[in-house]
Amino acid sequence: MAGKAFFCGGNPMHEMAIAEGVLDIALDYAKKNDATCIREIGLLIGEMSGVVVDSLTFSFDMIAKGTIAEGAKIKVKHVPLVGRCTKCGKEFHIEHYDFWCPECKDGVLKTISGREMQVEYLEVD
């Protein structure tokens, strides 16, 4: 199971909504594969996603109680915010939301990474 994206839908309880999406994806995958236990969930979380990982983990632990995902470990891989200048082609890490190209000083770029909120993998039995 790789690359399944999830969406929070603008809920004021951002991390709880994300945790619900992650749990839905994990339970759906487990059901389709006759799994009886979800051991680990790997997430890709972009630097610009605004996700507070501790809150997400806490929320997930709460809503997973009584399911086959109870006790599952959440492993987060942080994805840096990277852009590519559309004028000169330079790729660079965007720091402090400074979207100006350090090479040519142009302000038009394409975001390459950093907005991810994605289930990267699941470990199930």
mmCIF file of N, CA and C in Angstrom:
data_model
loop_
_atom_site.group_PDB
_atom_site.id
_atom_site.type_symbol
_atom_site.label_atom_id
_atom_site.label_comp_id
_atom_site.label_asym_id
_atom_site.label_seq_id
_atom_site.Cartn_x
_atom_site.Cartn_y
_atom_site.Cartn_z
ATOM 1 N N MET A 1 0.861 -1.164 0.000
ATOM 2 C CA MET A 1 0.000 0.000 0.000
ATOM 3 C C MET A 1 0.893 1.207 0.000
ATOM 4 N N ALA A 2 0.853 2.004 -1.026
ATOM 5 C CA ALA A 2 1.729 3.160 -1.073
ATOM 6 C C ALA A 2 1.020 4.326 -1.722
ATOM 7 N N GLY A 3 1.326 5.504 -1.214
ATOM 8 C CA GLY A 3 0.928 6.713 -1.893
ATOM 9 C C GLY A 3 -0.525 7.115 -1.772
ATOM 10 N N LYS A 4 -1.262 6.685 -0.777
ATOM 11 C CA LYS A 4 -2.662 7.052 -0.642
ATOM 12 C C LYS A 4 -2.753 8.403 0.062
ATOM 13 N N ALA A 5 -3.352 9.390 -0.585
ATOM 14 C CA ALA A 5 -3.473 10.721 -0.002
ATOM 15 C C ALA A 5 -4.725 10.808 0.860
ATOM 16 N N PHE A 6 -4.678 11.696 1.827
ATOM 17 C CA PHE A 6 -5.844 11.947 2.657
ATOM 18 C C PHE A 6 -6.068 13.440 2.748
ATOM 19 N N PHE A 7 -7.279 13.840 3.088
ATOM 20 C CA PHE A 7 -7.644 15.245 3.097
ATOM 21 C C PHE A 7 -8.442 15.544 4.341
ATOM 22 N N CYS A 8 -8.217 16.695 4.930
ATOM 23 C CA CYS A 8 -8.879 17.010 6.198
ATOM 24 C C CYS A 8 -10.160 17.806 6.044
ATOM 25 N N GLY A 9 -10.397 18.466 4.942
ATOM 26 C CA GLY A 9 -11.666 19.123 4.696
ATOM 27 C C GLY A 9 -11.913 20.417 5.461
ATOM 28 N N GLY A 10 -10.895 21.068 6.010
ATOM 29 C CA GLY A 10 -11.065 22.362 6.632
ATOM 30 C C GLY A 10 -11.672 22.324 8.028
ATOM 31 N N ASN A 11 -11.704 21.188 8.658
ATOM 32 C CA ASN A 11 -12.239 21.042 10.002
ATOM 33 C C ASN A 11 -11.390 21.836 10.979
ATOM 34 N N PRO A 12 -12.030 22.576 11.930
ATOM 35 C CA PRO A 12 -11.237 23.322 12.905
ATOM 36 C C PRO A 12 -10.334 22.418 13.746
ATOM 37 N N MET A 13 -10.718 21.178 13.916
ATOM 38 C CA MET A 13 -9.870 20.229 14.632
ATOM 39 C C MET A 13 -9.037 19.494 13.582
ATOM 40 N N HIS A 14 -8.126 20.228 13.000
ATOM 41 C CA HIS A 14 -7.318 19.794 11.861
ATOM 42 C C HIS A 14 -6.724 18.397 12.029
ATOM 43 N N GLU A 15 -5.988 18.183 13.097
ATOM 44 C CA GLU A 15 -5.305 16.899 13.283
ATOM 45 C C GLU A 15 -6.286 15.759 13.533
ATOM 46 N N MET A 16 -7.407 16.021 14.215
ATOM 47 C CA MET A 16 -8.412 14.975 14.435
ATOM 48 C C MET A 16 -9.011 14.539 13.093
ATOM 49 N N ALA A 17 -9.302 15.491 12.244
ATOM 50 C CA ALA A 17 -9.849 15.167 10.927
ATOM 51 C C ALA A 17 -8.843 14.380 10.092
ATOM 52 N N ILE A 18 -7.578 14.756 10.180
ATOM 53 C CA ILE A 18 -6.540 14.029 9.454
ATOM 54 C C ILE A 18 -6.415 12.614 10.006
ATOM 55 N N ALA A 19 -6.422 12.482 11.337
ATOM 56 C CA ALA A 19 -6.333 11.156 11.969
ATOM 57 C C ALA A 19 -7.492 10.271 11.511
ATOM 58 N N GLU A 20 -8.679 10.832 11.405
ATOM 59 C CA GLU A 20 -9.837 10.067 10.926
ATOM 60 C C GLU A 20 -9.607 9.583 9.498
ATOM 61 N N GLY A 21 -9.052 10.453 8.660
ATOM 62 C CA GLY A 21 -8.759 10.065 7.282
ATOM 63 C C GLY A 21 -7.720 8.958 7.209
ATOM 64 N N VAL A 22 -6.684 9.076 8.020
ATOM 65 C CA VAL A 22 -5.635 8.049 8.061
ATOM 66 C C VAL A 22 -6.218 6.725 8.529
ATOM 67 N N LEU A 23 -7.024 6.759 9.579
ATOM 68 C CA LEU A 23 -7.634 5.526 10.088
ATOM 69 C C LEU A 23 -8.539 4.895 9.036
ATOM 70 N N ASP A 24 -9.334 5.700 8.352
ATOM 71 C CA ASP A 24 -10.211 5.172 7.294
ATOM 72 C C ASP A 24 -9.403 4.475 6.206
ATOM 73 N N ILE A 25 -8.313 5.098 5.782
ATOM 74 C CA ILE A 25 -7.457 4.502 4.748
ATOM 75 C C ILE A 25 -6.872 3.184 5.240
ATOM 76 N N ALA A 26 -6.361 3.182 6.472
ATOM 77 C CA ALA A 26 -5.730 1.980 7.030
ATOM 78 C C ALA A 26 -6.738 0.844 7.195
ATOM 79 N N LEU A 27 -7.909 1.149 7.729
ATOM 80 C CA LEU A 27 -8.925 0.100 7.922
ATOM 81 C C LEU A 27 -9.429 -0.437 6.592
ATOM 82 N N ASP A 28 -9.598 0.437 5.611
ATOM 83 C CA ASP A 28 -10.043 0.013 4.284
ATOM 84 C C ASP A 28 -9.015 -0.926 3.654
ATOM 85 N N TYR A 29 -7.742 -0.553 3.736
ATOM 86 C CA TYR A 29 -6.667 -1.389 3.194
ATOM 87 C C TYR A 29 -6.626 -2.739 3.911
ATOM 88 N N ALA A 30 -6.730 -2.711 5.231
ATOM 89 C CA ALA A 30 -6.688 -3.946 6.020
ATOM 90 C C ALA A 30 -7.841 -4.871 5.639
ATOM 91 N N LYS A 31 -9.011 -4.307 5.489
ATOM 92 C CA LYS A 31 -10.188 -5.115 5.128
ATOM 93 C C LYS A 31 -10.006 -5.763 3.753
ATOM 94 N N LYS A 32 -9.527 -4.984 2.786
ATOM 95 C CA LYS A 32 -9.332 -5.500 1.425
ATOM 96 C C LYS A 32 -8.264 -6.587 1.367
ATOM 97 N N ASN A 33 -7.371 -6.615 2.352
ATOM 98 C CA ASN A 33 -6.273 -7.581 2.356
ATOM 99 C C ASN A 33 -6.371 -8.604 3.481
ATOM 100 N N ASP A 34 -7.565 -8.722 4.064
ATOM 101 C CA ASP A 34 -7.835 -9.701 5.133
ATOM 102 C C ASP A 34 -6.838 -9.606 6.289
ATOM 103 N N ALA A 35 -6.400 -8.399 6.604
ATOM 104 C CA ALA A 35 -5.476 -8.202 7.724
ATOM 105 C C ALA A 35 -6.261 -8.178 9.031
ATOM 106 N N THR A 36 -5.637 -8.667 10.076
ATOM 107 C CA THR A 36 -6.285 -8.693 11.390
ATOM 108 C C THR A 36 -5.676 -7.691 12.364
ATOM 109 N N CYS A 37 -4.550 -7.087 11.970
ATOM 110 C CA CYS A 37 -3.878 -6.145 12.857
ATOM 111 C C CYS A 37 -3.073 -5.144 12.017
ATOM 112 N N ILE A 38 -3.200 -3.876 12.365
ATOM 113 C CA ILE A 38 -2.393 -2.828 11.733
ATOM 114 C C ILE A 38 -1.291 -2.477 12.723
ATOM 115 N N ARG A 39 -0.054 -2.737 12.340
ATOM 116 C CA ARG A 39 1.092 -2.549 13.240
ATOM 117 C C ARG A 39 1.716 -1.158 13.137
ATOM 118 N N GLU A 40 1.847 -0.663 11.901
ATOM 119 C CA GLU A 40 2.549 0.606 11.701
ATOM 120 C C GLU A 40 1.964 1.328 10.503
ATOM 121 N N ILE A 41 1.920 2.660 10.613
ATOM 122 C CA ILE A 41 1.434 3.496 9.525
ATOM 123 C C ILE A 41 2.506 4.550 9.253
ATOM 124 N N GLY A 42 3.018 4.554 8.037
ATOM 125 C CA GLY A 42 4.021 5.540 7.635
ATOM 126 C C GLY A 42 3.354 6.688 6.918
ATOM 127 N N LEU A 43 3.630 7.903 7.373
ATOM 128 C CA LEU A 43 3.032 9.091 6.786
ATOM 129 C C LEU A 43 4.092 10.008 6.210
ATOM 130 N N LEU A 44 3.767 10.645 5.090
ATOM 131 C CA LEU A 44 4.563 11.738 4.542
ATOM 132 C C LEU A 44 3.839 13.024 4.905
ATOM 133 N N ILE A 45 4.510 13.889 5.655
ATOM 134 C CA ILE A 45 3.900 15.144 6.088
ATOM 135 C C ILE A 45 4.776 16.295 5.603
ATOM 136 N N GLY A 46 4.227 17.115 4.743
ATOM 137 C CA GLY A 46 4.965 18.240 4.188
ATOM 138 C C GLY A 46 5.134 19.374 5.163
ATOM 139 N N GLU A 47 6.233 20.079 4.997
ATOM 140 C CA GLU A 47 6.576 21.201 5.858
ATOM 141 C C GLU A 47 5.495 22.288 5.843
ATOM 142 N N MET A 48 4.791 22.435 4.732
ATOM 143 C CA MET A 48 3.778 23.475 4.591
ATOM 144 C C MET A 48 2.371 22.969 4.912
ATOM 145 N N SER A 49 2.242 21.736 5.359
ATOM 146 C CA SER A 49 0.918 21.160 5.621
ATOM 147 C C SER A 49 0.263 21.722 6.871
ATOM 148 N N GLY A 50 1.056 22.231 7.793
ATOM 149 C CA GLY A 50 0.509 22.779 9.027
ATOM 150 C C GLY A 50 0.125 21.730 10.057
ATOM 151 N N VAL A 51 0.543 20.487 9.848
ATOM 152 C CA VAL A 51 0.184 19.406 10.758
ATOM 153 C C VAL A 51 1.089 19.430 11.990
ATOM 154 N N VAL A 52 0.460 19.353 13.174
ATOM 155 C CA VAL A 52 1.195 19.214 14.426
ATOM 156 C C VAL A 52 1.230 17.719 14.729
ATOM 157 N N VAL A 53 2.396 17.103 14.554
ATOM 158 C CA VAL A 53 2.532 15.650 14.613
ATOM 159 C C VAL A 53 2.092 15.082 15.960
ATOM 160 N N ASP A 54 2.456 15.714 17.053
ATOM 161 C CA ASP A 54 2.042 15.212 18.376
ATOM 162 C C ASP A 54 0.526 15.185 18.508
ATOM 163 N N SER A 55 -0.144 16.215 18.011
ATOM 164 C CA SER A 55 -1.609 16.253 18.054
ATOM 165 C C SER A 55 -2.215 15.185 17.154
ATOM 166 N N LEU A 56 -1.602 14.974 15.995
ATOM 167 C CA LEU A 56 -2.080 13.940 15.082
ATOM 168 C C LEU A 56 -1.957 12.559 15.721
ATOM 169 N N THR A 57 -0.814 12.278 16.320
ATOM 170 C CA THR A 57 -0.590 10.982 16.966
ATOM 171 C C THR A 57 -1.562 10.779 18.126
ATOM 172 N N PHE A 58 -1.749 11.800 18.942
ATOM 173 C CA PHE A 58 -2.682 11.728 20.066
ATOM 174 C C PHE A 58 -4.100 11.455 19.550
ATOM 175 N N SER A 59 -4.519 12.197 18.525
ATOM 176 C CA SER A 59 -5.855 12.019 17.951
ATOM 177 C C SER A 59 -6.021 10.618 17.389
ATOM 178 N N PHE A 60 -5.011 10.141 16.672
ATOM 179 C CA PHE A 60 -5.094 8.809 16.086
ATOM 180 C C PHE A 60 -5.236 7.751 17.180
ATOM 181 N N ASP A 61 -4.418 7.856 18.228
ATOM 182 C CA ASP A 61 -4.484 6.888 19.327
ATOM 183 C C ASP A 61 -5.872 6.852 19.957
ATOM 184 N N MET A 62 -6.504 8.012 20.077
ATOM 185 C CA MET A 62 -7.849 8.077 20.664
ATOM 186 C C MET A 62 -8.890 7.377 19.798
ATOM 187 N N ILE A 63 -8.880 7.691 18.492
ATOM 188 C CA ILE A 63 -9.943 7.151 17.636
ATOM 189 C C ILE A 63 -9.683 5.713 17.196
ATOM 190 N N ALA A 64 -8.451 5.236 17.335
ATOM 191 C CA ALA A 64 -8.132 3.860 16.928
ATOM 192 C C ALA A 64 -8.502 2.843 18.001
ATOM 193 N N LYS A 65 -8.818 3.305 19.212
ATOM 194 C CA LYS A 65 -9.174 2.368 20.290
ATOM 195 C C LYS A 65 -10.357 1.515 19.881
ATOM 196 N N GLY A 66 -10.213 0.206 20.127
ATOM 197 C CA GLY A 66 -11.277 -0.732 19.798
ATOM 198 C C GLY A 66 -11.286 -1.186 18.352
ATOM 199 N N THR A 67 -10.299 -0.741 17.564
ATOM 200 C CA THR A 67 -10.189 -1.181 16.170
ATOM 201 C C THR A 67 -8.926 -2.027 16.017
ATOM 202 N N ILE A 68 -8.750 -2.611 14.846
ATOM 203 C CA ILE A 68 -7.537 -3.399 14.596
ATOM 204 C C ILE A 68 -6.295 -2.520 14.462
ATOM 205 N N ALA A 69 -6.503 -1.195 14.497
ATOM 206 C CA ALA A 69 -5.373 -0.255 14.441
ATOM 207 C C ALA A 69 -4.960 0.219 15.830
ATOM 208 N N GLU A 70 -5.632 -0.253 16.861
ATOM 209 C CA GLU A 70 -5.267 0.167 18.218
ATOM 210 C C GLU A 70 -3.825 -0.237 18.506
ATOM 211 N N GLY A 71 -3.042 0.701 18.984
ATOM 212 C CA GLY A 71 -1.638 0.443 19.294
ATOM 213 C C GLY A 71 -0.699 0.583 18.104
ATOM 214 N N ALA A 72 -1.235 0.882 16.927
ATOM 215 C CA ALA A 72 -0.380 1.044 15.742
ATOM 216 C C ALA A 72 0.582 2.209 15.947
ATOM 217 N N LYS A 73 1.805 2.030 15.492
ATOM 218 C CA LYS A 73 2.814 3.090 15.557
ATOM 219 C C LYS A 73 2.630 4.001 14.346
ATOM 220 N N ILE A 74 2.725 5.285 14.592
ATOM 221 C CA ILE A 74 2.690 6.272 13.521
ATOM 222 C C ILE A 74 4.127 6.723 13.289
ATOM 223 N N LYS A 75 4.630 6.503 12.074
ATOM 224 C CA LYS A 75 5.981 6.937 11.703
ATOM 225 C C LYS A 75 5.836 8.058 10.678
ATOM 226 N N VAL A 76 6.411 9.207 10.992
ATOM 227 C CA VAL A 76 6.271 10.374 10.124
ATOM 228 C C VAL A 76 7.593 10.692 9.444
ATOM 229 N N LYS A 77 7.519 10.853 8.133
ATOM 230 C CA LYS A 77 8.664 11.345 7.366
ATOM 231 C C LYS A 77 8.309 12.782 6.970
ATOM 232 N N HIS A 78 9.118 13.727 7.439
ATOM 233 C CA HIS A 78 8.886 15.138 7.131
ATOM 234 C C HIS A 78 9.445 15.446 5.744
ATOM 235 N N VAL A 79 8.634 16.114 4.925
ATOM 236 C CA VAL A 79 9.022 16.447 3.560
ATOM 237 C C VAL A 79 9.259 17.956 3.484
ATOM 238 N N PRO A 80 10.465 18.365 3.090
ATOM 239 C CA PRO A 80 10.771 19.796 3.050
ATOM 240 C C PRO A 80 9.994 20.520 1.946
ATOM 241 N N LEU A 81 9.788 21.814 2.162
ATOM 242 C CA LEU A 81 9.143 22.669 1.166
ATOM 243 C C LEU A 81 10.204 23.065 0.139
ATOM 244 N N VAL A 82 10.030 22.564 -1.084
ATOM 245 C CA VAL A 82 11.003 22.801 -2.156
ATOM 246 C C VAL A 82 10.267 23.376 -3.360
ATOM 247 N N GLY A 83 10.886 24.375 -3.974
ATOM 248 C CA GLY A 83 10.322 24.986 -5.174
ATOM 249 C C GLY A 83 11.318 25.001 -6.314
ATOM 250 N N ARG A 84 10.795 25.188 -7.522
ATOM 251 C CA ARG A 84 11.635 25.332 -8.718
ATOM 252 C C ARG A 84 11.256 26.648 -9.381
ATOM 253 N N CYS A 85 12.241 27.494 -9.592
ATOM 254 C CA CYS A 85 12.029 28.781 -10.246
ATOM 255 C C CYS A 85 11.614 28.547 -11.699
ATOM 256 N N THR A 86 10.545 29.202 -12.121
ATOM 257 C CA THR A 86 10.081 29.027 -13.502
ATOM 258 C C THR A 86 10.909 29.852 -14.484
ATOM 259 N N LYS A 87 11.713 30.774 -13.954
ATOM 260 C CA LYS A 87 12.550 31.600 -14.830
ATOM 261 C C LYS A 87 13.910 30.945 -15.099
ATOM 262 N N CYS A 88 14.627 30.551 -14.032
ATOM 263 C CA CYS A 88 15.993 30.027 -14.220
ATOM 264 C C CYS A 88 16.101 28.515 -13.981
ATOM 265 N N GLY A 89 15.055 27.899 -13.406
ATOM 266 C CA GLY A 89 15.056 26.454 -13.203
ATOM 267 C C GLY A 89 15.703 25.968 -11.915
ATOM 268 N N LYS A 90 16.225 26.877 -11.099
ATOM 269 C CA LYS A 90 16.882 26.471 -9.847
ATOM 270 C C LYS A 90 15.861 25.879 -8.880
ATOM 271 N N GLU A 91 16.231 24.732 -8.284
ATOM 272 C CA GLU A 91 15.426 24.130 -7.221
ATOM 273 C C GLU A 91 16.049 24.511 -5.888
ATOM 274 N N PHE A 92 15.196 24.871 -4.914
ATOM 275 C CA PHE A 92 15.721 25.306 -3.630
ATOM 276 C C PHE A 92 14.707 25.056 -2.517
ATOM 277 N N HIS A 93 15.250 24.926 -1.291
ATOM 278 C CA HIS A 93 14.422 24.780 -0.099
ATOM 279 C C HIS A 93 13.859 26.153 0.243
ATOM 280 N N ILE A 94 12.549 26.228 0.373
ATOM 281 C CA ILE A 94 11.891 27.487 0.716
ATOM 282 C C ILE A 94 11.867 27.593 2.233
ATOM 283 N N GLU A 95 12.538 28.599 2.747
ATOM 284 C CA GLU A 95 12.613 28.786 4.194
ATOM 285 C C GLU A 95 11.849 30.041 4.592
ATOM 286 N N HIS A 96 11.139 29.954 5.704
ATOM 287 C CA HIS A 96 10.394 31.088 6.257
ATOM 288 C C HIS A 96 9.411 31.658 5.225
ATOM 289 N N TYR A 97 8.891 30.789 4.371
ATOM 290 C CA TYR A 97 7.924 31.170 3.332
ATOM 291 C C TYR A 97 8.447 32.295 2.437
ATOM 292 N N ASP A 98 9.746 32.288 2.205
ATOM 293 C CA ASP A 98 10.384 33.222 1.282
ATOM 294 C C ASP A 98 10.424 32.555 -0.088
ATOM 295 N N PHE A 99 9.488 32.937 -0.955
ATOM 296 C CA PHE A 99 9.319 32.277 -2.237
ATOM 297 C C PHE A 99 10.126 32.920 -3.368
ATOM 298 N N TRP A 100 11.052 33.817 -3.052
ATOM 299 C CA TRP A 100 11.881 34.451 -4.083
ATOM 300 C C TRP A 100 13.075 33.564 -4.391
ATOM 301 N N CYS A 101 13.351 33.386 -5.669
ATOM 302 C CA CYS A 101 14.481 32.559 -6.097
ATOM 303 C C CYS A 101 15.787 33.184 -5.616
ATOM 304 N N PRO A 102 16.628 32.400 -4.924
ATOM 305 C CA PRO A 102 17.905 32.941 -4.462
ATOM 306 C C PRO A 102 18.898 33.175 -5.601
ATOM 307 N N GLU A 103 18.641 32.577 -6.762
ATOM 308 C CA GLU A 103 19.561 32.693 -7.895
ATOM 309 C C GLU A 103 19.264 33.944 -8.733
ATOM 310 N N CYS A 104 18.019 34.041 -9.220
ATOM 311 C CA CYS A 104 17.688 35.135 -10.148
ATOM 312 C C CYS A 104 16.740 36.168 -9.544
ATOM 313 N N LYS A 105 16.288 35.919 -8.320
ATOM 314 C CA LYS A 105 15.420 36.838 -7.568
ATOM 315 C C LYS A 105 14.008 36.950 -8.139
ATOM 316 N N ASP A 106 13.626 36.012 -9.014
ATOM 317 C CA ASP A 106 12.262 35.990 -9.542
ATOM 318 C C ASP A 106 11.334 35.395 -8.493
ATOM 319 N N GLY A 107 10.070 35.793 -8.515
ATOM 320 C CA GLY A 107 9.118 35.317 -7.518
ATOM 321 C C GLY A 107 8.112 34.323 -8.041
ATOM 322 N N VAL A 108 8.336 33.790 -9.234
ATOM 323 C CA VAL A 108 7.394 32.821 -9.793
ATOM 324 C C VAL A 108 8.047 31.446 -9.755
ATOM 325 N N LEU A 109 7.428 30.547 -8.991
ATOM 326 C CA LEU A 109 8.004 29.210 -8.897
ATOM 327 C C LEU A 109 6.907 28.161 -8.822
ATOM 328 N N LYS A 110 7.335 26.941 -9.043
ATOM 329 C CA LYS A 110 6.443 25.793 -8.928
ATOM 330 C C LYS A 110 6.855 25.046 -7.662
ATOM 331 N N THR A 111 5.862 24.710 -6.844
ATOM 332 C CA THR A 111 6.149 23.945 -5.635
ATOM 333 C C THR A 111 6.386 22.491 -6.015
ATOM 334 N N ILE A 112 7.534 21.950 -5.615
ATOM 335 C CA ILE A 112 7.916 20.575 -5.923
ATOM 336 C C ILE A 112 7.461 19.628 -4.809
ATOM 337 N N SER A 113 7.655 20.055 -3.573
ATOM 338 C CA SER A 113 7.266 19.228 -2.427
ATOM 339 C C SER A 113 7.037 20.117 -1.219
ATOM 340 N N GLY A 114 6.414 19.528 -0.203
ATOM 341 C CA GLY A 114 6.227 20.233 1.046
ATOM 342 C C GLY A 114 4.783 20.426 1.448
ATOM 343 N N ARG A 115 3.857 20.007 0.580
ATOM 344 C CA ARG A 115 2.433 20.118 0.895
ATOM 345 C C ARG A 115 1.800 18.754 1.175
ATOM 346 N N GLU A 116 2.605 17.715 1.196
ATOM 347 C CA GLU A 116 2.107 16.352 1.318
ATOM 348 C C GLU A 116 1.399 16.102 2.648
ATOM 349 N N MET A 117 0.359 15.319 2.579
ATOM 350 C CA MET A 117 -0.291 14.671 3.717
ATOM 351 C C MET A 117 -0.732 13.333 3.135
ATOM 352 N N GLN A 118 0.087 12.328 3.299
ATOM 353 C CA GLN A 118 -0.091 11.088 2.553
ATOM 354 C C GLN A 118 0.297 9.877 3.386
ATOM 355 N N VAL A 119 -0.485 8.814 3.235
ATOM 356 C CA VAL A 119 -0.096 7.533 3.817
ATOM 357 C C VAL A 119 0.904 6.917 2.846
ATOM 358 N N GLU A 120 2.127 6.725 3.316
ATOM 359 C CA GLU A 120 3.183 6.174 2.469
ATOM 360 C C GLU A 120 3.168 4.636 2.494
ATOM 361 N N TYR A 121 2.955 4.051 3.683
ATOM 362 C CA TYR A 121 2.937 2.603 3.782
ATOM 363 C C TYR A 121 2.158 2.169 5.011
ATOM 364 N N LEU A 122 1.781 0.914 4.999
ATOM 365 C CA LEU A 122 1.134 0.266 6.151
ATOM 366 C C LEU A 122 1.827 -1.068 6.408
ATOM 367 N N GLU A 123 2.008 -1.404 7.665
ATOM 368 C CA GLU A 123 2.464 -2.743 8.039
ATOM 369 C C GLU A 123 1.303 -3.414 8.749
ATOM 370 N N VAL A 124 0.864 -4.531 8.193
ATOM 371 C CA VAL A 124 -0.294 -5.246 8.735
ATOM 372 C C VAL A 124 0.015 -6.734 8.878
ATOM 373 N N ASP A 125 -0.760 -7.396 9.713
ATOM 374 C CA ASP A 125 -0.702 -8.845 9.841
ATOM 375 C C ASP A 125 -2.039 -9.416 9.416
#
